[in-house]
Amino acid sequence: MSSAAVPADSVTFCADLVRSHDFPRYAATLFAPATERRALLALYAFNVEIVRVRDQVSQPLPGEIRLQWWTDMLSGQVHGSAEGNPVAAELLRAIRDFDLPVEPLSLLADEHQFDLYNDPMPTLTALEGYLAATCSALFALAARIMAPPSEAAEHLARHAGLAQGIVQIVTSLPRDAAHRQLFLPQQLLTSHGCSMEDVFAGNESAKLDAVLDQLIGEARQHLTTALSLLAEVPVSARPAFLPLGQVRADLKRLSQPGRHPFTPQPSSRLRTLWTLWRASRSREFTK
């Protein structure tokens, strides 16, 4: 498909989708050059479409069919309908223009099949595998859009995604518990004597706090490692990792004493923009 075959409103559609459903990543793209920004928005719009599947279906099977459409599209098995889908059209363009590997995108869609069921996340290792295939993969692909691929960027992306993903799971606890969905590792709940039913009931307790504190500690370690690795990647690649500025701010907020785990604490868009602007000007991202 030539670039001319992609209508301009496909670009707008992807930008609007990411701005509406994933504002921190949208805001991070504002600090990227125009050509790379378009590809980043296509990548993030694809992720939004995959993540939203669980909210758009009431049973797992229709969700699996939707996810399968994306993996079929990525493998070249969907033709006409792919061109009519603005996110698919933009994603295929980004894959071609930046020589993005298709396998991580397919694995990302496959991994989100977990979201369609109410099975608990069994262990911390399983959670790390899930986040590596989703959040870390997005960082790695974004870095490939911004600069030639490197082992340093892949290493950084893994830790960045684990930090971001764990923070998202802790902040999404009110919503997930209301849906009887458990991303907190069952292994950690058991080790701290916290039951799944207590989580689903929204019962605050010292046991749950211990689980969350352990996860927040894991995220903090991954963030520290990720920020220390920024110096090993080219300055041109670093805008792909700007969302770490939001992760750092979220971790600070989550670590405040007296925080209630079942009370949503969304960050305003203005605060998110301010946080990412400050990160973009920091020594970590510019030197």
Short mmCIF file of C-alpha atoms in Angstrom, two decimals, residues 63-172:
data_model
loop_
_atom_site.label_atom_id
_atom_site.label_comp_id
_atom_site.label_asym_id
_atom_site.label_seq_id
_atom_site.Cartn_x
_atom_site.Cartn_y
_atom_site.Cartn_z
CA GLY A 63 -13.01 -11.02 21.93
CA GLU A 64 -10.79 -13.81 20.66
CA ILE A 65 -12.26 -13.33 17.17
CA ARG A 66 -11.42 -9.62 17.27
CA LEU A 67 -7.87 -10.30 18.41
CA GLN A 68 -7.50 -12.98 15.76
CA TRP A 69 -8.45 -10.44 13.09
CA TRP A 70 -5.46 -8.35 14.08
CA THR A 71 -3.03 -11.27 14.07
CA ASP A 72 -4.41 -12.36 10.68
CA MET A 73 -4.02 -8.83 9.38
CA LEU A 74 -0.42 -8.70 10.55
CA SER A 75 0.33 -12.01 8.84
CA GLY A 76 -1.13 -10.75 5.56
CA GLN A 77 -4.29 -12.88 5.64
CA VAL A 78 -6.64 -9.87 5.67
CA HIS A 79 -6.62 -7.71 2.57
CA GLY A 80 -9.47 -5.37 1.60
CA SER A 81 -10.83 -4.86 5.10
CA ALA A 82 -7.37 -3.94 6.42
CA GLU A 83 -7.19 -0.97 4.04
CA GLY A 84 -10.61 0.18 5.26
CA ASN A 85 -9.52 0.13 8.90
CA PRO A 86 -7.70 3.41 9.68
CA VAL A 87 -5.60 1.92 12.49
CA ALA A 88 -4.61 -1.11 10.42
CA ALA A 89 -3.76 1.11 7.45
CA GLU A 90 -1.56 3.37 9.55
CA LEU A 91 0.08 0.44 11.34
CA LEU A 92 0.96 -1.28 8.06
CA ARG A 93 2.46 1.98 6.86
CA ALA A 94 4.58 2.29 10.02
CA ILE A 95 5.72 -1.34 9.72
CA ARG A 96 6.85 -0.71 6.16
CA ASP A 97 8.42 2.73 6.65
CA PHE A 98 10.36 1.80 9.79
CA ASP A 99 10.97 -1.88 9.11
CA LEU A 100 9.17 -2.90 12.30
CA PRO A 101 9.11 -6.61 13.17
CA VAL A 102 5.61 -8.07 13.00
CA GLU A 103 6.12 -10.84 15.55
CA PRO A 104 6.09 -8.60 18.67
CA LEU A 105 2.87 -6.99 17.46
CA SER A 106 1.22 -10.39 17.00
CA LEU A 107 2.47 -11.56 20.39
CA LEU A 108 1.05 -8.42 21.99
CA ALA A 109 -2.38 -9.24 20.61
CA ASP A 110 -2.05 -12.88 21.68
CA GLU A 111 -0.99 -11.94 25.21
CA HIS A 112 -4.07 -9.79 25.71
CA GLN A 113 -6.25 -12.88 25.37
CA PHE A 114 -5.60 -13.18 29.10
CA ASP A 115 -7.72 -10.05 29.58
CA LEU A 116 -10.81 -11.80 28.21
CA TYR A 117 -11.03 -14.31 31.04
CA ASN A 118 -11.31 -13.96 34.78
CA ASP A 119 -8.38 -16.25 35.49
CA PRO A 120 -6.04 -14.83 38.13
CA MET A 121 -2.47 -13.91 37.27
CA PRO A 122 -0.71 -16.87 38.91
CA THR A 123 2.81 -15.65 39.75
CA LEU A 124 5.07 -12.61 39.60
CA THR A 125 7.03 -14.40 36.86
CA ALA A 126 3.85 -14.81 34.82
CA LEU A 127 3.04 -11.13 35.32
CA GLU A 128 6.50 -10.14 34.13
CA GLY A 129 6.04 -12.29 31.03
CA TYR A 130 2.70 -10.64 30.31
CA LEU A 131 4.12 -7.14 30.75
CA ALA A 132 7.24 -7.92 28.70
CA ALA A 133 5.05 -8.98 25.77
CA THR A 134 2.82 -5.91 26.08
CA CYS A 135 4.26 -2.79 27.74
CA SER A 136 7.93 -3.63 27.11
CA ALA A 137 7.20 -4.55 23.50
CA LEU A 138 5.59 -1.15 22.94
CA PHE A 139 8.66 0.63 24.29
CA ALA A 140 10.95 -1.51 22.11
CA LEU A 141 8.92 -0.87 18.97
CA ALA A 142 8.70 2.85 19.71
CA ALA A 143 12.48 2.94 20.14
CA ARG A 144 12.89 1.28 16.72
CA ILE A 145 10.78 4.04 15.21
CA MET A 146 12.99 6.70 16.76
CA ALA A 147 16.42 5.16 16.11
CA PRO A 148 18.15 2.06 14.65
CA PRO A 149 17.57 -1.05 16.80
CA SER A 150 20.11 -1.93 19.48
CA GLU A 151 20.53 -4.36 22.34
CA ALA A 152 20.76 -1.40 24.73
CA ALA A 153 17.34 -0.14 23.67
CA GLU A 154 15.83 -3.63 24.01
CA HIS A 155 17.29 -3.97 27.52
CA LEU A 156 16.00 -0.53 28.47
CA ALA A 157 12.58 -1.28 26.98
CA ARG A 158 12.18 -4.41 29.09
CA HIS A 159 12.72 -2.59 32.39
CA ALA A 160 10.70 0.43 31.25
CA GLY A 161 7.73 -1.76 30.36
CA LEU A 162 7.85 -3.71 33.61
CA ALA A 163 7.91 -0.49 35.63
CA GLN A 164 5.08 1.06 33.63
CA GLY A 165 2.98 -2.10 33.57
CA ILE A 166 3.16 -2.72 37.31
CA VAL A 167 2.18 0.89 37.99
CA GLN A 168 -0.78 0.55 35.64
CA ILE A 169 -1.94 -2.61 37.42
CA VAL A 170 -1.80 -0.94 40.84
CA THR A 171 -3.62 2.17 39.61
CA SER A 172 -6.23 0.06 37.75
#
